[in-house]
Amino acid sequence: MQGIKIYDVFDNGEWIGSYTADAITKLYKVPRAMIMAYASSGTRAQRRYTFASVMSIEKGSGLDKWKAEWDRARLKLLETGGNGN
């Protein structure tokens, strides 16, 4: 089964959050196909972002539904500045 990976994201060495590859692509414009390669090699994306794989959730484990809801809510908060509008 294919899983969902969660990555820690660092901006010039400063931790800024933990995200799925889809969320990283939306928020930081890093190609989804490159995120795992950046995490494996330690290479910086856009000369500032580094990634570390922190968790893998197997599809069908029940956590994938939680992950989708978490991403939806988190992205909405980030887009609206937390005011819910």
Short mmCIF file of N, CA, C and O in Angstrom, two decimals:
data_model
loop_
_atom_site.label_atom_id
_atom_site.label_comp_id
_atom_site.label_asym_id
_atom_site.label_seq_id
_atom_site.Cartn_x
_atom_site.Cartn_y
_atom_site.Cartn_z
N MET A 1 0.82 -1.20 0.00
CA MET A 1 0.00 0.00 0.00
C MET A 1 0.86 1.25 0.00
O MET A 1 1.86 1.30 0.68
N GLN A 2 0.40 2.22 -0.74
CA GLN A 2 1.10 3.49 -0.77
C GLN A 2 0.73 4.30 0.46
O GLN A 2 -0.40 4.27 0.92
N GLY A 3 1.67 5.04 0.99
CA GLY A 3 1.42 5.82 2.19
C GLY A 3 1.47 7.31 1.94
O GLY A 3 1.78 7.76 0.85
N ILE A 4 1.15 8.04 2.97
CA ILE A 4 1.20 9.50 2.95
C ILE A 4 2.38 9.89 3.83
O ILE A 4 2.47 9.47 4.98
N LYS A 5 3.27 10.70 3.29
CA LYS A 5 4.43 11.13 4.06
C LYS A 5 4.23 12.54 4.58
O LYS A 5 3.65 13.38 3.90
N ILE A 6 4.71 12.76 5.78
CA ILE A 6 4.70 14.08 6.40
C ILE A 6 6.15 14.54 6.50
O ILE A 6 7.03 13.77 6.89
N TYR A 7 6.38 15.79 6.12
CA TYR A 7 7.73 16.35 6.13
C TYR A 7 7.80 17.57 7.03
O TYR A 7 6.89 18.40 7.04
N ASP A 8 8.89 17.67 7.80
CA ASP A 8 9.20 18.92 8.48
C ASP A 8 9.79 19.85 7.44
O ASP A 8 10.60 19.42 6.60
N VAL A 9 9.41 21.13 7.48
CA VAL A 9 9.92 22.12 6.53
C VAL A 9 10.71 23.16 7.32
O VAL A 9 10.25 23.66 8.35
N PHE A 10 11.89 23.47 6.81
CA PHE A 10 12.78 24.45 7.44
C PHE A 10 13.07 25.57 6.44
O PHE A 10 13.31 25.31 5.27
N ASP A 11 13.02 26.79 6.91
CA ASP A 11 13.36 27.95 6.09
C ASP A 11 14.68 28.50 6.61
O ASP A 11 14.75 29.04 7.72
N ASN A 12 15.74 28.29 5.83
CA ASN A 12 17.10 28.65 6.25
C ASN A 12 17.42 28.11 7.64
O ASN A 12 17.95 28.80 8.50
N GLY A 13 17.07 26.84 7.86
CA GLY A 13 17.38 26.16 9.10
C GLY A 13 16.37 26.33 10.22
O GLY A 13 16.43 25.64 11.22
N GLU A 14 15.40 27.20 10.06
CA GLU A 14 14.37 27.47 11.07
C GLU A 14 13.13 26.64 10.75
O GLU A 14 12.56 26.76 9.65
N TRP A 15 12.68 25.80 11.70
CA TRP A 15 11.50 24.96 11.47
C TRP A 15 10.27 25.84 11.30
O TRP A 15 10.03 26.76 12.10
N ILE A 16 9.49 25.59 10.23
CA ILE A 16 8.28 26.39 10.00
C ILE A 16 7.02 25.56 10.02
O ILE A 16 5.92 26.11 10.02
N GLY A 17 7.13 24.23 10.02
CA GLY A 17 5.94 23.40 10.11
C GLY A 17 6.14 22.02 9.54
O GLY A 17 7.18 21.70 8.99
N SER A 18 5.10 21.20 9.71
CA SER A 18 5.08 19.83 9.19
C SER A 18 3.92 19.72 8.22
O SER A 18 2.79 20.08 8.56
N TYR A 19 4.20 19.21 7.02
CA TYR A 19 3.22 19.21 5.94
C TYR A 19 3.33 17.97 5.09
O TYR A 19 4.37 17.33 5.03
N THR A 20 2.27 17.70 4.35
CA THR A 20 2.33 16.67 3.30
C THR A 20 3.00 17.30 2.08
O THR A 20 3.12 18.53 1.98
N ALA A 21 3.39 16.44 1.13
CA ALA A 21 4.01 16.95 -0.09
C ALA A 21 3.04 17.85 -0.86
O ALA A 21 3.44 18.87 -1.43
N ASP A 22 1.76 17.49 -0.87
CA ASP A 22 0.77 18.32 -1.57
C ASP A 22 0.69 19.71 -0.96
O ASP A 22 0.61 20.72 -1.66
N ALA A 23 0.70 19.79 0.36
CA ALA A 23 0.64 21.09 1.04
C ALA A 23 1.90 21.90 0.78
O ALA A 23 1.83 23.12 0.56
N ILE A 24 3.06 21.25 0.78
CA ILE A 24 4.32 21.94 0.50
C ILE A 24 4.28 22.55 -0.91
O ILE A 24 4.68 23.69 -1.12
N THR A 25 3.76 21.78 -1.86
CA THR A 25 3.65 22.27 -3.23
C THR A 25 2.76 23.50 -3.30
O THR A 25 3.10 24.49 -3.94
N LYS A 26 1.62 23.46 -2.61
CA LYS A 26 0.70 24.60 -2.62
C LYS A 26 1.27 25.82 -1.91
O LYS A 26 1.15 26.94 -2.40
N LEU A 27 1.87 25.60 -0.76
CA LEU A 27 2.33 26.73 0.05
C LEU A 27 3.66 27.33 -0.41
O LEU A 27 3.84 28.54 -0.36
N TYR A 28 4.59 26.47 -0.83
CA TYR A 28 5.95 26.94 -1.11
C TYR A 28 6.37 26.78 -2.56
O TYR A 28 7.51 27.07 -2.92
N LYS A 29 5.45 26.29 -3.40
CA LYS A 29 5.69 26.16 -4.84
C LYS A 29 6.89 25.26 -5.17
O LYS A 29 7.62 25.50 -6.11
N VAL A 30 7.09 24.23 -4.35
CA VAL A 30 8.14 23.26 -4.60
C VAL A 30 7.49 22.08 -5.32
O VAL A 30 6.48 21.55 -4.83
N PRO A 31 8.01 21.66 -6.47
CA PRO A 31 7.40 20.54 -7.20
C PRO A 31 7.30 19.29 -6.33
O PRO A 31 8.27 18.89 -5.69
N ARG A 32 6.11 18.72 -6.32
CA ARG A 32 5.85 17.54 -5.48
C ARG A 32 6.85 16.42 -5.74
O ARG A 32 7.31 15.76 -4.82
N ALA A 33 7.19 16.22 -7.00
CA ALA A 33 8.11 15.15 -7.38
C ALA A 33 9.52 15.35 -6.81
O ALA A 33 10.29 14.40 -6.72
N MET A 34 9.86 16.56 -6.42
CA MET A 34 11.22 16.85 -5.94
C MET A 34 11.35 16.81 -4.41
O MET A 34 12.46 16.74 -3.89
N ILE A 35 10.25 16.83 -3.70
CA ILE A 35 10.32 16.95 -2.24
C ILE A 35 11.06 15.78 -1.60
O ILE A 35 11.92 15.99 -0.75
N MET A 36 10.76 14.55 -2.00
CA MET A 36 11.45 13.40 -1.44
C MET A 36 12.95 13.45 -1.75
O MET A 36 13.78 13.14 -0.90
N ALA A 37 13.29 13.88 -2.96
CA ALA A 37 14.71 13.98 -3.33
C ALA A 37 15.41 15.03 -2.48
O ALA A 37 16.53 14.81 -2.00
N TYR A 38 14.77 16.17 -2.26
CA TYR A 38 15.36 17.20 -1.40
C TYR A 38 15.52 16.67 0.02
O TYR A 38 16.54 16.92 0.67
N ALA A 39 14.52 15.96 0.53
CA ALA A 39 14.60 15.43 1.89
C ALA A 39 15.72 14.40 2.02
O ALA A 39 16.44 14.38 3.03
N SER A 40 15.88 13.57 1.01
CA SER A 40 16.93 12.53 1.05
C SER A 40 18.32 13.10 0.96
O SER A 40 19.25 12.62 1.61
N SER A 41 18.49 14.15 0.14
CA SER A 41 19.82 14.69 -0.11
C SER A 41 20.21 15.85 0.80
O SER A 41 21.38 16.19 0.91
N GLY A 42 19.22 16.51 1.40
CA GLY A 42 19.50 17.70 2.20
C GLY A 42 19.67 18.95 1.36
O GLY A 42 20.02 20.01 1.88
N THR A 43 19.41 18.83 0.07
CA THR A 43 19.52 19.96 -0.84
C THR A 43 18.45 20.99 -0.53
O THR A 43 17.34 20.65 -0.15
N ARG A 44 18.78 22.27 -0.71
CA ARG A 44 17.81 23.34 -0.46
C ARG A 44 16.96 23.57 -1.71
O ARG A 44 17.45 23.63 -2.82
N ALA A 45 15.67 23.74 -1.48
CA ALA A 45 14.75 24.13 -2.54
C ALA A 45 14.67 25.65 -2.53
O ALA A 45 14.58 26.26 -1.46
N GLN A 46 14.72 26.25 -3.69
CA GLN A 46 14.63 27.70 -3.83
C GLN A 46 15.67 28.42 -2.95
O GLN A 46 15.45 29.51 -2.45
N ARG A 47 16.79 27.75 -2.75
CA ARG A 47 17.91 28.28 -1.96
C ARG A 47 17.58 28.59 -0.51
O ARG A 47 18.31 29.31 0.16
N ARG A 48 16.44 28.06 -0.01
CA ARG A 48 16.10 28.35 1.38
C ARG A 48 15.40 27.23 2.12
O ARG A 48 15.58 27.09 3.32
N TYR A 49 14.58 26.40 1.47
CA TYR A 49 13.80 25.39 2.16
C TYR A 49 14.50 24.04 2.17
O TYR A 49 14.99 23.58 1.15
N THR A 50 14.52 23.41 3.34
CA THR A 50 14.99 22.02 3.46
C THR A 50 13.86 21.21 4.08
O THR A 50 12.98 21.75 4.76
N PHE A 51 13.91 19.89 3.84
CA PHE A 51 12.83 19.00 4.27
C PHE A 51 13.39 17.78 4.97
O PHE A 51 14.47 17.30 4.63
N ALA A 52 12.64 17.27 5.94
CA ALA A 52 12.99 16.03 6.63
C ALA A 52 11.72 15.20 6.74
O ALA A 52 10.70 15.69 7.23
N SER A 53 11.79 13.96 6.29
CA SER A 53 10.64 13.06 6.39
C SER A 53 10.48 12.66 7.85
O SER A 53 11.42 12.19 8.48
N VAL A 54 9.27 12.89 8.40
CA VAL A 54 9.07 12.61 9.82
C VAL A 54 8.04 11.52 10.10
O VAL A 54 8.03 10.96 11.17
N MET A 55 7.15 11.24 9.13
CA MET A 55 6.10 10.26 9.38
C MET A 55 5.57 9.73 8.06
O MET A 55 5.51 10.45 7.08
N SER A 56 5.17 8.48 8.08
CA SER A 56 4.52 7.89 6.92
C SER A 56 3.24 7.21 7.41
O SER A 56 3.28 6.43 8.36
N ILE A 57 2.13 7.56 6.79
CA ILE A 57 0.84 7.01 7.17
C ILE A 57 0.36 6.11 6.04
O ILE A 57 0.26 6.56 4.90
N GLU A 58 0.07 4.86 6.34
CA GLU A 58 -0.40 3.93 5.31
C GLU A 58 -1.83 4.24 4.91
O GLU A 58 -2.68 4.48 5.77
N LYS A 59 -2.09 4.23 3.62
CA LYS A 59 -3.47 4.41 3.12
C LYS A 59 -4.34 3.30 3.70
O LYS A 59 -3.90 2.17 3.84
N GLY A 60 -5.55 3.64 4.04
CA GLY A 60 -6.47 2.66 4.59
C GLY A 60 -6.32 2.46 6.08
O GLY A 60 -7.04 1.67 6.68
N SER A 61 -5.39 3.17 6.71
CA SER A 61 -5.16 3.00 8.14
C SER A 61 -6.17 3.77 8.98
O SER A 61 -6.19 3.66 10.19
N GLY A 62 -7.01 4.57 8.34
CA GLY A 62 -7.94 5.42 9.08
C GLY A 62 -7.35 6.80 9.30
O GLY A 62 -8.08 7.77 9.47
N LEU A 63 -6.04 6.89 9.29
CA LEU A 63 -5.39 8.18 9.49
C LEU A 63 -5.39 9.03 8.23
O LEU A 63 -5.23 10.24 8.30
N ASP A 64 -5.58 8.38 7.05
CA ASP A 64 -5.56 9.16 5.81
C ASP A 64 -6.75 10.13 5.76
O ASP A 64 -6.63 11.24 5.25
N LYS A 65 -7.89 9.75 6.32
CA LYS A 65 -9.04 10.66 6.38
C LYS A 65 -8.72 11.83 7.31
O LYS A 65 -9.02 12.98 7.00
N TRP A 66 -8.10 11.54 8.45
CA TRP A 66 -7.68 12.59 9.37
C TRP A 66 -6.70 13.54 8.70
O TRP A 66 -6.80 14.75 8.84
N LYS A 67 -5.76 13.00 7.93
CA LYS A 67 -4.76 13.82 7.24
C LYS A 67 -5.42 14.78 6.27
O LYS A 67 -5.06 15.96 6.21
N ALA A 68 -6.38 14.30 5.52
CA ALA A 68 -7.06 15.16 4.55
C ALA A 68 -7.78 16.31 5.24
O ALA A 68 -7.73 17.46 4.81
N GLU A 69 -8.46 16.01 6.34
CA GLU A 69 -9.18 17.05 7.09
C GLU A 69 -8.20 18.03 7.73
O GLU A 69 -8.41 19.24 7.73
N TRP A 70 -7.11 17.51 8.26
CA TRP A 70 -6.08 18.35 8.87
C TRP A 70 -5.50 19.32 7.83
O TRP A 70 -5.39 20.51 8.08
N ASP A 71 -5.16 18.81 6.66
CA ASP A 71 -4.61 19.67 5.60
C ASP A 71 -5.61 20.74 5.19
O ASP A 71 -5.25 21.90 5.01
N ARG A 72 -6.88 20.36 5.03
CA ARG A 72 -7.90 21.32 4.62
C ARG A 72 -8.03 22.45 5.65
O ARG A 72 -7.99 23.63 5.31
N ALA A 73 -8.12 22.10 6.92
CA ALA A 73 -8.27 23.10 7.97
C ALA A 73 -7.02 23.96 8.11
O ALA A 73 -7.10 25.19 8.25
N ARG A 74 -5.86 23.35 8.08
CA ARG A 74 -4.60 24.08 8.25
C ARG A 74 -4.37 25.06 7.11
O ARG A 74 -4.00 26.21 7.32
N LEU A 75 -4.64 24.61 5.87
CA LEU A 75 -4.45 25.50 4.73
C LEU A 75 -5.42 26.67 4.77
O LEU A 75 -5.05 27.80 4.45
N LYS A 76 -6.65 26.42 5.21
CA LYS A 76 -7.61 27.51 5.32
C LYS A 76 -7.13 28.54 6.35
O LYS A 76 -7.21 29.75 6.12
N LEU A 77 -6.62 28.07 7.49
CA LEU A 77 -6.09 28.99 8.50
C LEU A 77 -4.92 29.80 7.96
O LEU A 77 -4.82 31.00 8.21
N LEU A 78 -4.03 29.15 7.24
CA LEU A 78 -2.88 29.85 6.68
C LEU A 78 -3.31 30.89 5.64
O LEU A 78 -2.75 32.00 5.59
N GLU A 79 -4.29 30.54 4.83
CA GLU A 79 -4.75 31.45 3.78
C GLU A 79 -5.50 32.66 4.34
O GLU A 79 -5.44 33.76 3.81
N THR A 80 -6.25 32.45 5.42
CA THR A 80 -7.08 33.52 5.99
C THR A 80 -6.42 34.24 7.14
O THR A 80 -7.00 35.18 7.69
N GLY A 81 -5.25 33.81 7.53
CA GLY A 81 -4.59 34.43 8.68
C GLY A 81 -5.23 34.06 10.00
O GLY A 81 -5.06 34.74 11.01
N GLY A 82 -6.02 32.99 10.00
CA GLY A 82 -6.62 32.50 11.23
C GLY A 82 -7.94 33.15 11.60
O GLY A 82 -8.53 32.82 12.61
N ASN A 83 -8.43 34.09 10.76
CA ASN A 83 -9.68 34.76 11.11
C ASN A 83 -10.91 34.03 10.58
O ASN A 83 -12.02 34.46 10.83
N GLY A 84 -10.74 32.93 9.84
CA GLY A 84 -11.86 32.10 9.40
C GLY A 84 -12.62 32.64 8.22
O GLY A 84 -13.61 32.04 7.79
N ASN A 85 -12.26 33.76 7.65
CA ASN A 85 -12.98 34.31 6.50
C ASN A 85 -12.39 33.87 5.20
O ASN A 85 -11.31 33.76 4.95
#
